[in-house]
PDB file of C-alpha atoms in Angstrom:
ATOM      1  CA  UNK E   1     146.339  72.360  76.824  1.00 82.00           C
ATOM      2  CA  UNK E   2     144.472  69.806  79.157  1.00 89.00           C
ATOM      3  CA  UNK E   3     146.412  66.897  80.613  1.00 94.00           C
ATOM      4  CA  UNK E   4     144.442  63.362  81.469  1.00 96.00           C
ATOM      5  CA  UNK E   5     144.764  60.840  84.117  1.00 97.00           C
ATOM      6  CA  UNK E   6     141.992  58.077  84.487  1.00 98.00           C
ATOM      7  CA  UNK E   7     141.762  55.770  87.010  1.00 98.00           C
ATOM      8  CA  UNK E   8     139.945  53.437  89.021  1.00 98.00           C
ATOM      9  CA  UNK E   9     140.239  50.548  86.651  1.00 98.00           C
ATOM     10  CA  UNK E  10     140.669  46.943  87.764  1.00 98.00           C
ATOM     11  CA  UNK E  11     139.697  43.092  87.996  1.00 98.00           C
ATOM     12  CA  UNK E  12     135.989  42.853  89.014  1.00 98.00           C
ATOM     13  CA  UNK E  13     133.655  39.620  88.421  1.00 98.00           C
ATOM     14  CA  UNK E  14     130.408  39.854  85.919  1.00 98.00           C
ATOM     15  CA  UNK E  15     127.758  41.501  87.080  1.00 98.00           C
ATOM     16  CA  UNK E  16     129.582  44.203  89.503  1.00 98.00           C
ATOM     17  CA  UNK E  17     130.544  47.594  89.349  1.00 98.00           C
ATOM     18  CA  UNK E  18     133.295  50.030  89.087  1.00 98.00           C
ATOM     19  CA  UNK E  19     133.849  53.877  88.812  1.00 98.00           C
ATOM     20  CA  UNK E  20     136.701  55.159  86.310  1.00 98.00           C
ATOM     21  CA  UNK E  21     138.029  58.891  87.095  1.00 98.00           C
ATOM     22  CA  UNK E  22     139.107  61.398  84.880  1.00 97.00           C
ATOM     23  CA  UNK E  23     141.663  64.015  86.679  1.00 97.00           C
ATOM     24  CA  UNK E  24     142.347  67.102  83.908  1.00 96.00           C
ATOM     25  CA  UNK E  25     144.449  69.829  84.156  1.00 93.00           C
ATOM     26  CA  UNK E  26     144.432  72.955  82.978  1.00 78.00           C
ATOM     27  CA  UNK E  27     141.314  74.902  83.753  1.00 70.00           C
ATOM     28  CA  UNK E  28     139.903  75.260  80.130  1.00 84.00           C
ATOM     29  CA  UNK E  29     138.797  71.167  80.822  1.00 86.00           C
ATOM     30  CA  UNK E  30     135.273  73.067  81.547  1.00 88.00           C
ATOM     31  CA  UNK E  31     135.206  74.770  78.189  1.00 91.00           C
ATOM     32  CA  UNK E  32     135.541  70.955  76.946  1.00 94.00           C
ATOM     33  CA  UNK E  33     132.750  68.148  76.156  1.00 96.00           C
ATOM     34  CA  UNK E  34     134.210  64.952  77.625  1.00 97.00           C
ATOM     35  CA  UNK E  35     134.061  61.573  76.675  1.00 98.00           C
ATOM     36  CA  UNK E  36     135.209  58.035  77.086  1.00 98.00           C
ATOM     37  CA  UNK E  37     136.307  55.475  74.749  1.00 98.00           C
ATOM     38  CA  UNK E  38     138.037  51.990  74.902  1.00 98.00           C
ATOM     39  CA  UNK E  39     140.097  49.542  73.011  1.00 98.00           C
ATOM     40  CA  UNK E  40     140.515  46.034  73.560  1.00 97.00           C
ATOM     41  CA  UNK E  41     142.639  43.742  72.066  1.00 93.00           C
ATOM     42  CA  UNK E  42     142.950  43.429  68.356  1.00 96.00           C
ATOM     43  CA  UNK E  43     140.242  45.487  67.856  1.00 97.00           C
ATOM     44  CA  UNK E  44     139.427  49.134  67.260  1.00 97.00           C
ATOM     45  CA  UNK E  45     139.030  51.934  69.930  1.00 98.00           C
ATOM     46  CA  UNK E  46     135.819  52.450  70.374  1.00 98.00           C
ATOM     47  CA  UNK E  47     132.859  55.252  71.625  1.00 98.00           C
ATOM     48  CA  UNK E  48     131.666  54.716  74.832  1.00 98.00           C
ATOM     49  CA  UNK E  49     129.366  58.200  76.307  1.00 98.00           C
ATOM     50  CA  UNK E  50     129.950  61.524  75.907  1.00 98.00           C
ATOM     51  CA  UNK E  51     128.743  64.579  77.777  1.00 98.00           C
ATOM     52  CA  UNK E  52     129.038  68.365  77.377  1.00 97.00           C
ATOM     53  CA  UNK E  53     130.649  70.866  78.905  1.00 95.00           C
ATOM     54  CA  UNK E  54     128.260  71.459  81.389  1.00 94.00           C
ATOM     55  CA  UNK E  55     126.924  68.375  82.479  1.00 94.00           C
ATOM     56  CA  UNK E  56     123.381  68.497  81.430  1.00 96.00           C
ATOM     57  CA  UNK E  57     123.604  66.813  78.293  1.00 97.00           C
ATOM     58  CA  UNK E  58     125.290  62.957  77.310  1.00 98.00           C
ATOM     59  CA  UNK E  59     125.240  60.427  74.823  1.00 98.00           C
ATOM     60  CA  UNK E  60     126.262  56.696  75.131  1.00 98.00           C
ATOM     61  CA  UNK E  61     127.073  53.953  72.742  1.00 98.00           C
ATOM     62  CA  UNK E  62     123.963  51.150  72.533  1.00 98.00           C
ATOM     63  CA  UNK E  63     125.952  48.837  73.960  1.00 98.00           C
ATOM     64  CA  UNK E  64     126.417  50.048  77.304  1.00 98.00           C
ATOM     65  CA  UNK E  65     122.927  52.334  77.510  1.00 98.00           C
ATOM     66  CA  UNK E  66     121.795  51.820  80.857  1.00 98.00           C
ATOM     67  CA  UNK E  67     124.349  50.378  82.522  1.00 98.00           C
ATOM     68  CA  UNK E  68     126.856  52.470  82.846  1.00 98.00           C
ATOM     69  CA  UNK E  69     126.459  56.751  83.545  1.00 98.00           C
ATOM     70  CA  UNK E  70     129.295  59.153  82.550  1.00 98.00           C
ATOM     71  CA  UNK E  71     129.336  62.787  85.213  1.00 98.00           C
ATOM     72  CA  UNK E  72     131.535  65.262  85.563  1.00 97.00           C
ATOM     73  CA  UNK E  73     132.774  67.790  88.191  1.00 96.00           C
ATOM     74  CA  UNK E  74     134.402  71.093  86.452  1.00 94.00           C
ATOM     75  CA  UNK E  75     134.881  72.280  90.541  1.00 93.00           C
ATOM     76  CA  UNK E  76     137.151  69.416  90.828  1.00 94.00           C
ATOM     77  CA  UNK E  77     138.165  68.972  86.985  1.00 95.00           C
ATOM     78  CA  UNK E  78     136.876  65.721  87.116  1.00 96.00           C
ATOM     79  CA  UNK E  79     135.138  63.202  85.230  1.00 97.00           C
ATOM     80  CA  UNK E  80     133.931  60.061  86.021  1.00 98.00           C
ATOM     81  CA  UNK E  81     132.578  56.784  83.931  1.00 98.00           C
ATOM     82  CA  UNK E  82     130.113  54.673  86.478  1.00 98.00           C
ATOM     83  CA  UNK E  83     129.908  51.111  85.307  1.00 98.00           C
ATOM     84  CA  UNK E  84     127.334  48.808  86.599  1.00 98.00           C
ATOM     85  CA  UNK E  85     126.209  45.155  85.236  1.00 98.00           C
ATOM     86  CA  UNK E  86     129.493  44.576  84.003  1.00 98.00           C
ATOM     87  CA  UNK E  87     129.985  41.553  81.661  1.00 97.00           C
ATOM     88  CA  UNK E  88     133.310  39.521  80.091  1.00 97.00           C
ATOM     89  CA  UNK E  89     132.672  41.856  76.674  1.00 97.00           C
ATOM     90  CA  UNK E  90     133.180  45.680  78.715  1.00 98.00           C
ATOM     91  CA  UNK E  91     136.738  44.163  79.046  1.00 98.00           C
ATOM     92  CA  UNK E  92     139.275  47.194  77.575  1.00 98.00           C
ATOM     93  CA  UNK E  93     141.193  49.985  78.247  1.00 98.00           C
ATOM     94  CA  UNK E  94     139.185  52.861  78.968  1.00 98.00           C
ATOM     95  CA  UNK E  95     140.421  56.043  77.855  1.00 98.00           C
ATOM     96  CA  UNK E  96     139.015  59.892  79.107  1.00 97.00           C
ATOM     97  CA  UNK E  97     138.977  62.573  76.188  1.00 97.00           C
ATOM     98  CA  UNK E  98     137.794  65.804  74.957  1.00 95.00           C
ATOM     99  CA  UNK E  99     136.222  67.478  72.401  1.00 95.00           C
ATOM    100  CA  UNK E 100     134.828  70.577  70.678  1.00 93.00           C
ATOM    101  CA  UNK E 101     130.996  68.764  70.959  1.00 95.00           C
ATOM    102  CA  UNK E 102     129.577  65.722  73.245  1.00 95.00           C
ATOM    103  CA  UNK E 103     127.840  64.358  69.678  1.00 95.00           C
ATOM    104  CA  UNK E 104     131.204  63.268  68.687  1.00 96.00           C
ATOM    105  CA  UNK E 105     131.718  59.698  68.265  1.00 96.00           C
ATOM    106  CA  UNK E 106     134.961  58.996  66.255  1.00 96.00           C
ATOM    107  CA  UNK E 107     138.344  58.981  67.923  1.00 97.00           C
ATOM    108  CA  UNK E 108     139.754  61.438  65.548  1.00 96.00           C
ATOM    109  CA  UNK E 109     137.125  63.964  66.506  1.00 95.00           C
ATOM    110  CA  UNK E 110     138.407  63.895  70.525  1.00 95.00           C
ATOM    111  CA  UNK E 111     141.546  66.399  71.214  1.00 92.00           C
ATOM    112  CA  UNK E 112     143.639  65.169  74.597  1.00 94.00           C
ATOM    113  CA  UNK E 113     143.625  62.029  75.752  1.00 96.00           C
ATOM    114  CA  UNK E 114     144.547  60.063  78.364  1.00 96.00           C
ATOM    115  CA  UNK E 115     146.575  57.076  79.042  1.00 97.00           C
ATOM    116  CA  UNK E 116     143.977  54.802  79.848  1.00 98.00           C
ATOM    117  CA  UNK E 117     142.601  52.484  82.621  1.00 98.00           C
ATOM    118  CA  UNK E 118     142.447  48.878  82.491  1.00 98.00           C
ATOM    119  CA  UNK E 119     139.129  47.265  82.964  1.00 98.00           C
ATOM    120  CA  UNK E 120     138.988  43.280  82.901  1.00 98.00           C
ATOM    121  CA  UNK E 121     135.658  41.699  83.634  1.00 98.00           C
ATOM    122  CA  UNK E 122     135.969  38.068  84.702  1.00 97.00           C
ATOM    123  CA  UNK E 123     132.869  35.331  83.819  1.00 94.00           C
TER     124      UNK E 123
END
């Protein structure tokens, strides 16, 4: 059983930055690839970056490829979603998860999930 708590969400202009944390519980969260999704309005949640257990592999969705880096720190059961170059269309709810394998990409495919962070990007 893992537990999830993101945070660091927020209001922040085009163009900035923010860092979304992932608190777990439970100390199987290292056994776990981690990843991040988010959902905005009316439309479908969607994959974000993944990475595995260990830290030394990830995966992100096109969109967001070099912009924004997803870490993690099993010492702390931590993860964390760095966002930088942020425009109006990165504006969701981010959600932390896990999974059985960081090549995962479909919601149905993640395990525990958190309750999600709110990230609005202003123009």
């Amino acid at each position: 059983q893992v537990q999830l708590v993101e945070s660091g969400g927020g209001l922040v202009q085009a163009g900035g930055s923010l860092r979304l944390s992932c608190a777990a519980s439970g100390r199987t969260f290292r056994r776990y690839a981690m990843g991040w999704f988010r959902q905005a309005p009316g439309k479908e949640r969607e994959f974000v970056a993944s990475i595995n257990w260990s830290g030394g592999s990830s995966s992100y969705a096109d969109s967001v490829k070099g912009r924004f880096t997803i870490s993690r720190d099993n010492a702390k059961n931590t993860g964390y979603l760095q966002m930088n170059s942020l425009n109006p269309e990165d504006t969701a709810a981010y959600y932390c998860t896990t999974s059985r394998s960081y090549l995962l990409r479909l919601p149905t495919e993640y395990d525990y999930w958190g309750q999600g962070t709110q990230v609005t990007v202003s123009s």
